[in-house]
Coordinates of C-alpha atoms in Angstrom, one line a residue:
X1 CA 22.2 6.4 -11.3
X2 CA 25.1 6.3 -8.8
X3 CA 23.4 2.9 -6.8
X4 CA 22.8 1.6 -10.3
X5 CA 26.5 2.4 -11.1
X6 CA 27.4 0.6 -8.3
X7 CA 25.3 -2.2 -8.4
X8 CA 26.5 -3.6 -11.9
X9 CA 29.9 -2.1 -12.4
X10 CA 32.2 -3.0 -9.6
X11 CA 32.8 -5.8 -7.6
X12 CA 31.0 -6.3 -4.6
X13 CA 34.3 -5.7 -1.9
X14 CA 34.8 -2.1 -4.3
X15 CA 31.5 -1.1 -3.5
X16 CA 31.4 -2.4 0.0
X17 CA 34.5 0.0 0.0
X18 CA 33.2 2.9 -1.2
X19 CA 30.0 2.9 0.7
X20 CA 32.1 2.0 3.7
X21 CA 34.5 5.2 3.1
X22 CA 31.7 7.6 2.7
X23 CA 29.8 7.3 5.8
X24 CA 32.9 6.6 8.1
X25 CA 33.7 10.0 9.1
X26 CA 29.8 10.9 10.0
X27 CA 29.6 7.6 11.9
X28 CA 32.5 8.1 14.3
X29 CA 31.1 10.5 16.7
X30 CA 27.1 9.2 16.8
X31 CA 25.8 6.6 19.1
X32 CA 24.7 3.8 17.0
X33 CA 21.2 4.6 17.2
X34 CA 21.8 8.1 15.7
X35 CA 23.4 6.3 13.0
X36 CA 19.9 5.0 11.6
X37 CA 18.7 8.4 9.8
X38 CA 16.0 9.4 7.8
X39 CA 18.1 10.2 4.7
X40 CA 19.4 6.7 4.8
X41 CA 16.2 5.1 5.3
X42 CA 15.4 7.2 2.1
X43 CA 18.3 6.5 -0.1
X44 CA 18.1 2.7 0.7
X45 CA 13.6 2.5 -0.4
X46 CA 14.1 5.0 -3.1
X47 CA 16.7 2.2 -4.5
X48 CA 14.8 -0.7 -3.9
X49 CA 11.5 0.5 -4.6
X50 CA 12.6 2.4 -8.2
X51 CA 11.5 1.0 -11.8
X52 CA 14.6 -0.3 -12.2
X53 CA 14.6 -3.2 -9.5
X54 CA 11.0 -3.7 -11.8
X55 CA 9.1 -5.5 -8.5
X56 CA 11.7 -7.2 -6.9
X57 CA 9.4 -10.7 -8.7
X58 CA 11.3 -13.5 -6.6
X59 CA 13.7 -15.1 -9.6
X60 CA 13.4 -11.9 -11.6
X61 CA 16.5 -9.5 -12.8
X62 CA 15.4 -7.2 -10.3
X63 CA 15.1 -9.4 -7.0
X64 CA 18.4 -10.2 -7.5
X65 CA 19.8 -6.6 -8.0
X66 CA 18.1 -6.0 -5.0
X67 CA 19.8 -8.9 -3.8
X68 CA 23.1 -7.6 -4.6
X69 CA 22.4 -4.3 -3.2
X70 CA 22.1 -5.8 0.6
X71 CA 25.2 -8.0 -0.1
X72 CA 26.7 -4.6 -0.5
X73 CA 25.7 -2.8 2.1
X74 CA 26.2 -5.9 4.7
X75 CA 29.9 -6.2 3.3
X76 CA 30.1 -2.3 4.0
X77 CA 29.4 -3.0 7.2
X78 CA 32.0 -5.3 8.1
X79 CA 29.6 -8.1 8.7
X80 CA 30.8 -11.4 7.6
X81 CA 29.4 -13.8 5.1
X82 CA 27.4 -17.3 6.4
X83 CA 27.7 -19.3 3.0
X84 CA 29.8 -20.3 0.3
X85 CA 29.4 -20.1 -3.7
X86 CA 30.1 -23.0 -6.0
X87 CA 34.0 -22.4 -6.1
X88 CA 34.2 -22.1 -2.4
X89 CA 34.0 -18.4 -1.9
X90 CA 32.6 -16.6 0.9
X91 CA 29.1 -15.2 -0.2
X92 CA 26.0 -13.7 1.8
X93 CA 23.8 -15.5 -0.4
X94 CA 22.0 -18.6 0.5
X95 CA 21.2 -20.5 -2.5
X96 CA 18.0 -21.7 -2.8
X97 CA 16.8 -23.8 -6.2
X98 CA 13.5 -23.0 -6.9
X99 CA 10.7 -25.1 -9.4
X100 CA 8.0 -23.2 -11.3
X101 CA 4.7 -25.2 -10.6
X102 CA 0.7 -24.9 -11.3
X103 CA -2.1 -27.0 -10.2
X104 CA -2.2 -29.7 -12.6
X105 CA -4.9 -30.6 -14.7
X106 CA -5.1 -34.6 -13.9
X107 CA -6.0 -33.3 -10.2
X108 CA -8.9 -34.7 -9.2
X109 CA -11.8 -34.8 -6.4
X110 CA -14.8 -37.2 -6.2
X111 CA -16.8 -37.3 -2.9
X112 CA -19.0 -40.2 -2.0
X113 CA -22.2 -39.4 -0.1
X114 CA -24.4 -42.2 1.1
X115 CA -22.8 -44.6 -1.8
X116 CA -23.7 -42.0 -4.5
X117 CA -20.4 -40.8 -6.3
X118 CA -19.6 -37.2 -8.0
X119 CA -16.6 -36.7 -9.2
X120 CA -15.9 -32.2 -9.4
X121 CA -14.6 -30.4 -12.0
X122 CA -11.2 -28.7 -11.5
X123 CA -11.5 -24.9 -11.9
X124 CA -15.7 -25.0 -12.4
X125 CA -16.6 -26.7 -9.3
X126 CA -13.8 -26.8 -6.9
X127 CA -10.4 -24.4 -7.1
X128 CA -7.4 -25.6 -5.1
X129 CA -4.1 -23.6 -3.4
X130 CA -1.1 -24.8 -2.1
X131 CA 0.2 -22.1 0.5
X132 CA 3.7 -23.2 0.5
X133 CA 6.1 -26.2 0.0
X134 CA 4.4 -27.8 -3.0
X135 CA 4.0 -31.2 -1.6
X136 CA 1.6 -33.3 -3.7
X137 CA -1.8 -35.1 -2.3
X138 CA -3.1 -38.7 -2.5
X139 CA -5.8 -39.2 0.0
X140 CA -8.8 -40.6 0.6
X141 CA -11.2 -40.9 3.9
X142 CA -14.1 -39.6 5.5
X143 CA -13.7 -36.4 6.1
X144 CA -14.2 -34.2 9.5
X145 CA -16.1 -31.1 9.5
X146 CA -15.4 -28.6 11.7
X147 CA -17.6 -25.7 11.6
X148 CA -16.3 -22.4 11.4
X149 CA -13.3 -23.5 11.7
X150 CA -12.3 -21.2 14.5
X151 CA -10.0 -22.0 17.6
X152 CA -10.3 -19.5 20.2
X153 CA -11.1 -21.4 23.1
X154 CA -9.5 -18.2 25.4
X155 CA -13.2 -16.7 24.0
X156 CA -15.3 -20.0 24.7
X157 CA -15.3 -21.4 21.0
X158 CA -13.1 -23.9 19.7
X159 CA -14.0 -25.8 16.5
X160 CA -11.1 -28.4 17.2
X161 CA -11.7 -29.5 21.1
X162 CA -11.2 -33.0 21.1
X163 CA -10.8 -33.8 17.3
X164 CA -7.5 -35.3 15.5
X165 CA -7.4 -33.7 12.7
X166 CA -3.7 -34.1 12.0
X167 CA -3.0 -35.1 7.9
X168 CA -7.0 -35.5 7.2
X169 CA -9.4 -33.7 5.2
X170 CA -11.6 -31.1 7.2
X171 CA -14.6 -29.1 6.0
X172 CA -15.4 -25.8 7.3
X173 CA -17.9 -22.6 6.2
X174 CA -18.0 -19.3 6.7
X175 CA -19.4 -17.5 9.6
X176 CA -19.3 -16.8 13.4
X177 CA -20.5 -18.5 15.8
X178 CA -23.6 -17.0 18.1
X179 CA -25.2 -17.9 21.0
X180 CA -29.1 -16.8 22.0
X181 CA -28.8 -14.1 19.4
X182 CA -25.9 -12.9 20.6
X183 CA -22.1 -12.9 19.6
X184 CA -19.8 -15.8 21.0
X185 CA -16.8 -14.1 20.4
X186 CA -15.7 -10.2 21.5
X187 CA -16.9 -7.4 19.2
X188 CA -13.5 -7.2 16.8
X189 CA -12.9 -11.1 16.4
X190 CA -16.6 -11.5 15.7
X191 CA -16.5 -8.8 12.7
X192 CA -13.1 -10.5 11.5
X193 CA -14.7 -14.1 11.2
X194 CA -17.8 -13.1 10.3
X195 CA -16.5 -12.2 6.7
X196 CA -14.8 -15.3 5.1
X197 CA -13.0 -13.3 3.2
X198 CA -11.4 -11.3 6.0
X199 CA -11.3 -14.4 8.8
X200 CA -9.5 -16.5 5.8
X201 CA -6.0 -16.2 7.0
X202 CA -7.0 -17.5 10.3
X203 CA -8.7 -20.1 9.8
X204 CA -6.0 -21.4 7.3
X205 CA -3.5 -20.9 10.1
X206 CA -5.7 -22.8 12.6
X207 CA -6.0 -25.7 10.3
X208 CA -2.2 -25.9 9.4
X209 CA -1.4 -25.4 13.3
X210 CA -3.8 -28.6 14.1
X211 CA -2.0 -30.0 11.3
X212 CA -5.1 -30.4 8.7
X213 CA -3.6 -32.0 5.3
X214 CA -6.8 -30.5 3.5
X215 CA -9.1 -27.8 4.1
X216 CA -12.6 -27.9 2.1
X217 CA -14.1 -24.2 2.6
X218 CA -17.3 -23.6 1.6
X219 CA -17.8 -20.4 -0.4
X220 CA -21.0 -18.4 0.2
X221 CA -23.0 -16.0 -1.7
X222 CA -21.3 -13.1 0.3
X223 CA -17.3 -14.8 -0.4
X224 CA -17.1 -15.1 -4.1
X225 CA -14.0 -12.6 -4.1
X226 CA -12.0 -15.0 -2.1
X227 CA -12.9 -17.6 -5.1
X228 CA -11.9 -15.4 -7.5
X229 CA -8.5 -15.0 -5.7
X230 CA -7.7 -18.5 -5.2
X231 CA -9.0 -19.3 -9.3
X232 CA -6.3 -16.8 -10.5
X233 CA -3.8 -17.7 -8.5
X234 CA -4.4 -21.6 -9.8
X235 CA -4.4 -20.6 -13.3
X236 CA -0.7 -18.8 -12.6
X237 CA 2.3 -20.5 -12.3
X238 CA 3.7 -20.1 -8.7
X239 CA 7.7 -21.0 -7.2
X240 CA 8.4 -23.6 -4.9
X241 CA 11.7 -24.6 -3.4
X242 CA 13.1 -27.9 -5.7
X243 CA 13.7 -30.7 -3.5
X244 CA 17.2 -31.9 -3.4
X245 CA 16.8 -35.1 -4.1
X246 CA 13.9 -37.7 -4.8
X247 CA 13.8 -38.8 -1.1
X248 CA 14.4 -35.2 0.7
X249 CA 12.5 -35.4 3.9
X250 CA 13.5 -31.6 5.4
X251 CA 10.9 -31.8 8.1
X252 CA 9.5 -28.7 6.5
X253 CA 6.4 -26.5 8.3
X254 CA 3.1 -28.4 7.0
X255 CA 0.8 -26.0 5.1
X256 CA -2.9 -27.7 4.4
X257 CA -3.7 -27.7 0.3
X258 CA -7.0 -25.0 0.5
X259 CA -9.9 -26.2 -1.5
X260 CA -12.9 -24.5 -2.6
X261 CA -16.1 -25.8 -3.3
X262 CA -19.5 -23.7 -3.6
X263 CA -22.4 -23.9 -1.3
X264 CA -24.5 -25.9 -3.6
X265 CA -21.9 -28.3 -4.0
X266 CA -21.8 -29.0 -0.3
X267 CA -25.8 -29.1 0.8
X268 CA -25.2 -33.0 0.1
X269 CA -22.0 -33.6 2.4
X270 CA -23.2 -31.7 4.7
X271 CA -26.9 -32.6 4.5
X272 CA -26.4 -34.8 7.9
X273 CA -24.8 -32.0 9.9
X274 CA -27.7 -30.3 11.1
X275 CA -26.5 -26.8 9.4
X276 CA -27.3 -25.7 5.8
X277 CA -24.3 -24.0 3.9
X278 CA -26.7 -22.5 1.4
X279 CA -29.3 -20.7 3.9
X280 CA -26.5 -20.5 6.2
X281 CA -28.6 -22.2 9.5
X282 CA -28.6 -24.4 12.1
X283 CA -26.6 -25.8 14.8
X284 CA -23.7 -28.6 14.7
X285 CA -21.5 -30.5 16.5
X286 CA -17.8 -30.9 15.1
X287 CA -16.9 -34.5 14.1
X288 CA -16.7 -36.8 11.0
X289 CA -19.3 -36.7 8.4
X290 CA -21.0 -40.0 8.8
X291 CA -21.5 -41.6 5.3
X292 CA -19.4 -39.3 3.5
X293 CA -16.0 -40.0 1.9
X294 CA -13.6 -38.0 -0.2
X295 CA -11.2 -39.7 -2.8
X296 CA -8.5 -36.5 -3.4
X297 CA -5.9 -36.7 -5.8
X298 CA -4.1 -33.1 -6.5
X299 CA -0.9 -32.6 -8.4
X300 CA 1.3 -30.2 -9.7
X301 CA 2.8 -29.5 -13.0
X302 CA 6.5 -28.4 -12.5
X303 CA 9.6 -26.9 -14.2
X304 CA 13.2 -25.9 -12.8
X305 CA 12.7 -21.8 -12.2
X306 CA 16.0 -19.4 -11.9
X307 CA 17.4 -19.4 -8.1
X308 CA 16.7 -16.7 -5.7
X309 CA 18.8 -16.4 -2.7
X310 CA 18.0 -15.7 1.1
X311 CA 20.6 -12.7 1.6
X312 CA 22.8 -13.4 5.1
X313 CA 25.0 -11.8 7.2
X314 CA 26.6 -12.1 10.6
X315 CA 28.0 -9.9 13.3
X316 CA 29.5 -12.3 15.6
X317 CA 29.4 -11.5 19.1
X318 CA 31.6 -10.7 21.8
X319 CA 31.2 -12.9 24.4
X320 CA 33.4 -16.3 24.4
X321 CA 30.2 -18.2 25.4
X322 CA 27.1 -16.5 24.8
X323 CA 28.6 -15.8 20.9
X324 CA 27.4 -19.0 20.1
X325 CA 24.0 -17.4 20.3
X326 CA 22.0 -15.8 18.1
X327 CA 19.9 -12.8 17.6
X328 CA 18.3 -12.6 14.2
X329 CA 16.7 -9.8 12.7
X330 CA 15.2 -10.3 9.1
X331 CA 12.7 -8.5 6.9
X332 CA 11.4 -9.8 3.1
X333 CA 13.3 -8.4 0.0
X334 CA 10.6 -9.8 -2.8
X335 CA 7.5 -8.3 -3.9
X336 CA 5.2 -9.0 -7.0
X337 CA 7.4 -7.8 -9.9
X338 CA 5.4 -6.2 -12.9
X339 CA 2.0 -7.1 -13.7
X340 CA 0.0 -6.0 -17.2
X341 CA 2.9 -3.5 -17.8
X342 CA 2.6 -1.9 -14.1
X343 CA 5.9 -1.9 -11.7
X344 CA 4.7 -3.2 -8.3
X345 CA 7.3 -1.1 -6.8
X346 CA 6.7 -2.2 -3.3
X347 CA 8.1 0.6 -1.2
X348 CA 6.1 0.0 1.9
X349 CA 5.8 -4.2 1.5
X350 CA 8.4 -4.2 2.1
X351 CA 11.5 -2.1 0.6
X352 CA 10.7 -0.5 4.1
X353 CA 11.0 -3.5 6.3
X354 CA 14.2 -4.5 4.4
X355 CA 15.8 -0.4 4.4
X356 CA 15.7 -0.7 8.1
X357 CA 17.2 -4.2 8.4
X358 CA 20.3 -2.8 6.3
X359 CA 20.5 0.2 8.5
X360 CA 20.0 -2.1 11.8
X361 CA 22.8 -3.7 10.6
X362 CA 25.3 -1.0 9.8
X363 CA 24.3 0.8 13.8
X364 CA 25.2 -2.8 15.3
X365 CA 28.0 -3.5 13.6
X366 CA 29.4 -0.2 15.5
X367 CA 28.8 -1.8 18.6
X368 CA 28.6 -5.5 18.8
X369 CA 27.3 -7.1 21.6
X370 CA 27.5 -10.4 23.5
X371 CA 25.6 -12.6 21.5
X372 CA 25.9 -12.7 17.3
X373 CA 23.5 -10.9 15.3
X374 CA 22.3 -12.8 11.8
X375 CA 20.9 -10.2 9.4
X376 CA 18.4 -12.0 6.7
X377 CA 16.9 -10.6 3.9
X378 CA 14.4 -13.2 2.9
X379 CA 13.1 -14.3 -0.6
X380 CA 10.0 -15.7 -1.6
X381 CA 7.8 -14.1 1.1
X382 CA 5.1 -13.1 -1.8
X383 CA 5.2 -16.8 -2.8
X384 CA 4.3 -18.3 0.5
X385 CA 7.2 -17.7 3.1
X386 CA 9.4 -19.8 0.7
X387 CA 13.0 -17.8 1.4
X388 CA 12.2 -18.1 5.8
X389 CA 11.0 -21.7 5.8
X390 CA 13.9 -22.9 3.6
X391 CA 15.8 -20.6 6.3
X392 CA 14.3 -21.7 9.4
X393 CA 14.5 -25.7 7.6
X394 CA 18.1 -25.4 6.6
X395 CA 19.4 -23.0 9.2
X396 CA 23.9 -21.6 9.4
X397 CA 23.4 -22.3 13.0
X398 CA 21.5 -24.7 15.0
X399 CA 18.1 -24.0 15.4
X400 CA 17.7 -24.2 19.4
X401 CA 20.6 -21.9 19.7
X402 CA 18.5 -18.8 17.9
X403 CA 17.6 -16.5 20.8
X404 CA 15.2 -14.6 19.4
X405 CA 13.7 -13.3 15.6
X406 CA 12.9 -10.0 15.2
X407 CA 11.3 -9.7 11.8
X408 CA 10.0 -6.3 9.9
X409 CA 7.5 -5.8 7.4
X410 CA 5.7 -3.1 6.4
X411 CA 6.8 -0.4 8.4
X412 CA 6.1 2.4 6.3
X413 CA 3.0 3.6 6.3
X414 CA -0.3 4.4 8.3
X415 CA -2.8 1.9 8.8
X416 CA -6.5 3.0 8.9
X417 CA -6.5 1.0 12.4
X418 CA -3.3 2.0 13.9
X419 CA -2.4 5.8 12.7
X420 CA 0.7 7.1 13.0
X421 CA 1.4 4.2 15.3
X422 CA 3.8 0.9 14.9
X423 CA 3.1 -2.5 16.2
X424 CA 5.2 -4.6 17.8
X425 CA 3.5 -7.8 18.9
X426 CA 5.3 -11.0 20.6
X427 CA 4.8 -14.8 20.0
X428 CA 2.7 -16.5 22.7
X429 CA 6.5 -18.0 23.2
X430 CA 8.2 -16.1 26.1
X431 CA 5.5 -13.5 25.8
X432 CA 5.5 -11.8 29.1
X433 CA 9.5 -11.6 28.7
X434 CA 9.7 -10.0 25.1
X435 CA 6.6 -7.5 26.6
X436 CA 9.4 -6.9 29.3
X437 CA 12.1 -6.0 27.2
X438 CA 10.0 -3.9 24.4
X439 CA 8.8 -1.7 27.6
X440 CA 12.5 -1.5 28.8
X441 CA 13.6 -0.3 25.1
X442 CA 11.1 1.8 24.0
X443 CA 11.6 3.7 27.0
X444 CA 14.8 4.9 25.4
X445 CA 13.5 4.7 22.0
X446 CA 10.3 6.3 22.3
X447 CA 8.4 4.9 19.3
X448 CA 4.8 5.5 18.9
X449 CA 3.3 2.0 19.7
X450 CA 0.3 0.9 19.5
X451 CA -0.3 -1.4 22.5
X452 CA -4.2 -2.7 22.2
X453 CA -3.1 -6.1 20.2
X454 CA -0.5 -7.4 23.0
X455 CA -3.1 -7.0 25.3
X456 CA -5.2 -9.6 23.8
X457 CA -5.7 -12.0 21.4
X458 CA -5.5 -11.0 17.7
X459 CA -8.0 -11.3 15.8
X460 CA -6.0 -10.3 12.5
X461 CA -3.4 -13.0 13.6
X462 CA -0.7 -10.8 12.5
X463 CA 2.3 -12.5 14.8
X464 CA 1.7 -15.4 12.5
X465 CA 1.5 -13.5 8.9
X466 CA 4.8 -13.1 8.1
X467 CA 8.7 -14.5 7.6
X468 CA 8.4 -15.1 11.7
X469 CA 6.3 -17.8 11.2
X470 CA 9.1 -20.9 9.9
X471 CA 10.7 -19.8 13.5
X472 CA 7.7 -19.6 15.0
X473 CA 7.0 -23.3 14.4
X474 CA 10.5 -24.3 16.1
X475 CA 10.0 -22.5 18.8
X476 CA 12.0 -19.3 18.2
X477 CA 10.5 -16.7 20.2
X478 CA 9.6 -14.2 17.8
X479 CA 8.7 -10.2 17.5
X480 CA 6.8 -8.7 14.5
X481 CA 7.4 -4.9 13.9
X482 CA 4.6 -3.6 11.6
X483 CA 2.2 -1.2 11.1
X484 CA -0.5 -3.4 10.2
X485 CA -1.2 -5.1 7.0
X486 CA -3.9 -4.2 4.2
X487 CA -5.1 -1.0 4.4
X488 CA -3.5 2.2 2.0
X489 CA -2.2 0.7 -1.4
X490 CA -1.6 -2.8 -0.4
X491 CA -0.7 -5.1 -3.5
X492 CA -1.1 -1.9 -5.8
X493 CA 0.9 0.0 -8.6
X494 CA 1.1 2.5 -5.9
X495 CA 3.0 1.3 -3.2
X496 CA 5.5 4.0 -4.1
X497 CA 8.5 6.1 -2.4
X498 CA 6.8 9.0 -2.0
X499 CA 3.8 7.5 -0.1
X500 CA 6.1 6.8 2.6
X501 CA 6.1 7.6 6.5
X502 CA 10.0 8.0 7.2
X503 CA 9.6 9.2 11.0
X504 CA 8.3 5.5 11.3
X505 CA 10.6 3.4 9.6
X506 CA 13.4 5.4 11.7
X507 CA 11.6 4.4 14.3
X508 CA 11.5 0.6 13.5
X509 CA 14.5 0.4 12.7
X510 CA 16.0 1.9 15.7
X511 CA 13.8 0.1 17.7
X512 CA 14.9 -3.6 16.0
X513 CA 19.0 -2.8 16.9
X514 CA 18.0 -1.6 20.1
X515 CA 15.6 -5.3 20.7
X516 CA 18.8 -6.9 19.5
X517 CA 21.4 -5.0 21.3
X518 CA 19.1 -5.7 24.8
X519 CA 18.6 -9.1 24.1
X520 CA 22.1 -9.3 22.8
X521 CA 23.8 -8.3 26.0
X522 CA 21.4 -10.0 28.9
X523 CA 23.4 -12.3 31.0
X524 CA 21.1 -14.8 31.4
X525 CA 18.8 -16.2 27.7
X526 CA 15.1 -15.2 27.9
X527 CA 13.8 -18.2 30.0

């Protein structure tokens, strides 16, 4: 009751105060590391993880007492605020308007094969998803197929040698891809992409990396779950940013529209391919589909939504020159609010991720550095990255002058793959640096990392499955800290409290103001 008390009660500089007051006297004598404690850690997920924040739902009551809560606890901090409200008042929230859209019905796809026209039936014979942005569809062309729709040329197969498939429609199915009986790709990417269902993130991120404006995927017998998933989340109504005006051109990240159609639906478009989506055989070469065209029209039904704000802070640094860049360190403060009368509490994704950010913050404002640290506490991460792209698209401070993002999210909790062990992987962007840097840290740290995923490629795709991503794509070097996504109680009424692993969010978090306070304090910018 006492965080509730303060949450809705007193102004936001009283209960910076308070909070401030209280843990100054055990703060003066530890080393800032020391500072992040498991009773902290606690307090902070116990708060944002209770029934009364009811899911955090981006828009809700409860994000934005959750919202308030980090406003707190940065202001308690000493760290300064990055925005301005309506009347001109310093605030750590970055507004973001936000529309409430769903698929609309007039959507509509008709695909020419060999001058024979069919025109498919929205929600019987073709679902459709827009991952983020909500940017609307008019196209009409032949369309290329692809295959599996797998790049990994470092293993020998890539689906997209040679093709432009930049704002076209491309067609891929499920599988992975073997030669003379045998695997193409190592043992743990082959068992990802052999299941759709599992391989479905990566391939989306391939095709929105190659710049795809449309991605057909052909369900099979053995991926009906994933068109389950996509058919209830058409039929819901989903948030996407409101554009500012009529002709705002942000230069936001492209995310393909993600159609389904079934097997049977496809056997004709793909008839001249050489491979049969039904039996699942035969060979192919990537390229267009000769005779085929496909006339796509989809559109969205929309409605203003309440606003949910990014939450911001900044610890500007020391150095008269190097202050003027920027270490951020962010972690998602949404989760899926209540569903059928059940509080998706959220504690691991990611109450845990966001705990640590607050108590990142409060050890490095005890000891600032040479560069400034930006705190963020992203919305919209549930809805499709919405809080970090608007971020990362509309930034306090220029883009090219962001050192490095070090982003949290799920760090509470052990992973069937990784037990007991975090993660910490690195962007492909100034890999071998960041690798150099984790090793020095850690060595002071001593987290339990799990190492096997920076030494090669990642078949889960992880470095490009959270908020980092909107940095990733302007070429922010990035670090994930995670323990892995899925596995215990993911997306469940049981993401609670008291499932959590303390010893490792204390060790994420220490580890994320220890990144920022090495990378804050290097003479020369990671190169």
């Amino acid at each position: 009751m006492h965080r509730r008390a303060l949450g809705t009660h007193l102004s936001l500089a009283a209960c910076a105060s308070l909070i401030a007051t209280s843990a100054l006297q055990a703060q003066e004598l530890a080393e800032p590391v020391e500072s992040i404690t498991r009773a902290e850690l606690r307090d902070h997920i116990h708060y944002l993880a209770s029934d009364f924040l009811e899911g955090r739902k981006t828009g809700e009551p409860g994000y934005m007492r959750a919202a308030q809560y980090g406003a707190i606890h940065f202001a308690a901090a000493g760290l300064e605020p990055m925005f301005a409200d309506s009347s001109g008042t310093p605030s750590y929230f970055q507004d973001i308007a936000f529309n409430s859209t769903q698929v609309s019905p007039v959507s509509d796809l008709q695909v020419t094969v060999r001058g024979e026209a069919r025109r498919y039936r929205l929600g019987e014979e073709f679902v459709t998803l827009q991952v983020s942005s909500g940017l609307e569809l008019s196209i009409e062309e032949a369309p290329i197929f692809l295959g599996y729709g797998i790049d990994e040329a470092e293993y020998g197969w890539n689906d997209y040698e040679d093709l432009d498939v930049a704002g076209k429609i491309a067609v891929i199915v499920g599988g992975a891809p073997m030669r003379d009986g045998e695997p193409v790709l190592p043992e743990q990417q082959h068992n990802v992409y052999r299941s759709l269902s599992r391989s479905a993130n990566a391939r989306v991120l391939s095709a929105m990396n190659h710049g795809v404006a449309a991605l057909f995927v052909v369900i099979d017998s053995e991926s009906t779950s994933l068109w389950e998933e996509v058919a209830g989340r058409m039929s819901q109504r989903s948030l996407q940013p409101a554009p500012r005006s009529t002709s705002e051109d942000s230069g936001a990240s492209s995310f393909p529209w993600i159609v389904l159609i079934r097997a049977r639906d496809a056997a004709d478009m793909l008839s001249g391919t050489g491979y049969d989506p039904v039996s699942r055989t035969g060979t192919y070469t990537p390229g267009p589909l000769d005779g085929v065209s496909i006339a796509l029209e989809l559109r969205y039904d929309s409605e203003p939504a309440p606003p949910a704000p990014n939450v911001v802070a900044l610890l500007p640094g020391t150095d008269p020159v190097l202050k003027d860049e920027y270490v951020v360190i962010s972690a998602h403060l949404d989760h899926l609010g209540v569903r059928n009368g059940q509080v998706y509490n959220g504690a691991d994704d990611n109450a845990s991720g966001s705990a640590a950010v607050l108590e990142a913050a409060e050890a490095a404002a005890m000891a600032p550095v040479k560069r400034s640290i930006i705190f963020v506490l992203f919305t919209g991460e549930e809805e499709g990255l919405l809080g970090s792209t608007y971020f990362a698209d509309n930034p306090p401070v220029p883009v090219e002058s962001i050192a490095l993002i070090i982003n949290l999210d799920m760090v509470g909790r052990n992973s069937p793959d990784w037990p007991e062990s975090l993660l910490v992987l690195a962007s492909e962007n100034r890999r071998g640096e960041l690798l150099e840097v984790l090793r020095r840290v850690n060595a002071r740290v001593g987290a339990n990392l799990d190492w096997r995923l920076n030494e090669g490629q990642d078949p889960y795709s992880h470095v490009q499955r959270s908020d980092q991503l909107a940095f990733l794509q302007k070429g922010v070097p990035a670090m994930l800290i995670t323990r892995g996504f899925m596995g215990p109680d993911y997306h469940t009424p049981t993401d609670v409290p008291g499932t959590i692993n303390y010893e490792k969010v204390v060790q994420a978090a220490r580890l994320a103001y220890a990144l920022a306070a090495e990378v804050g304090n290097m003479d020369e910018p990671l190169k």
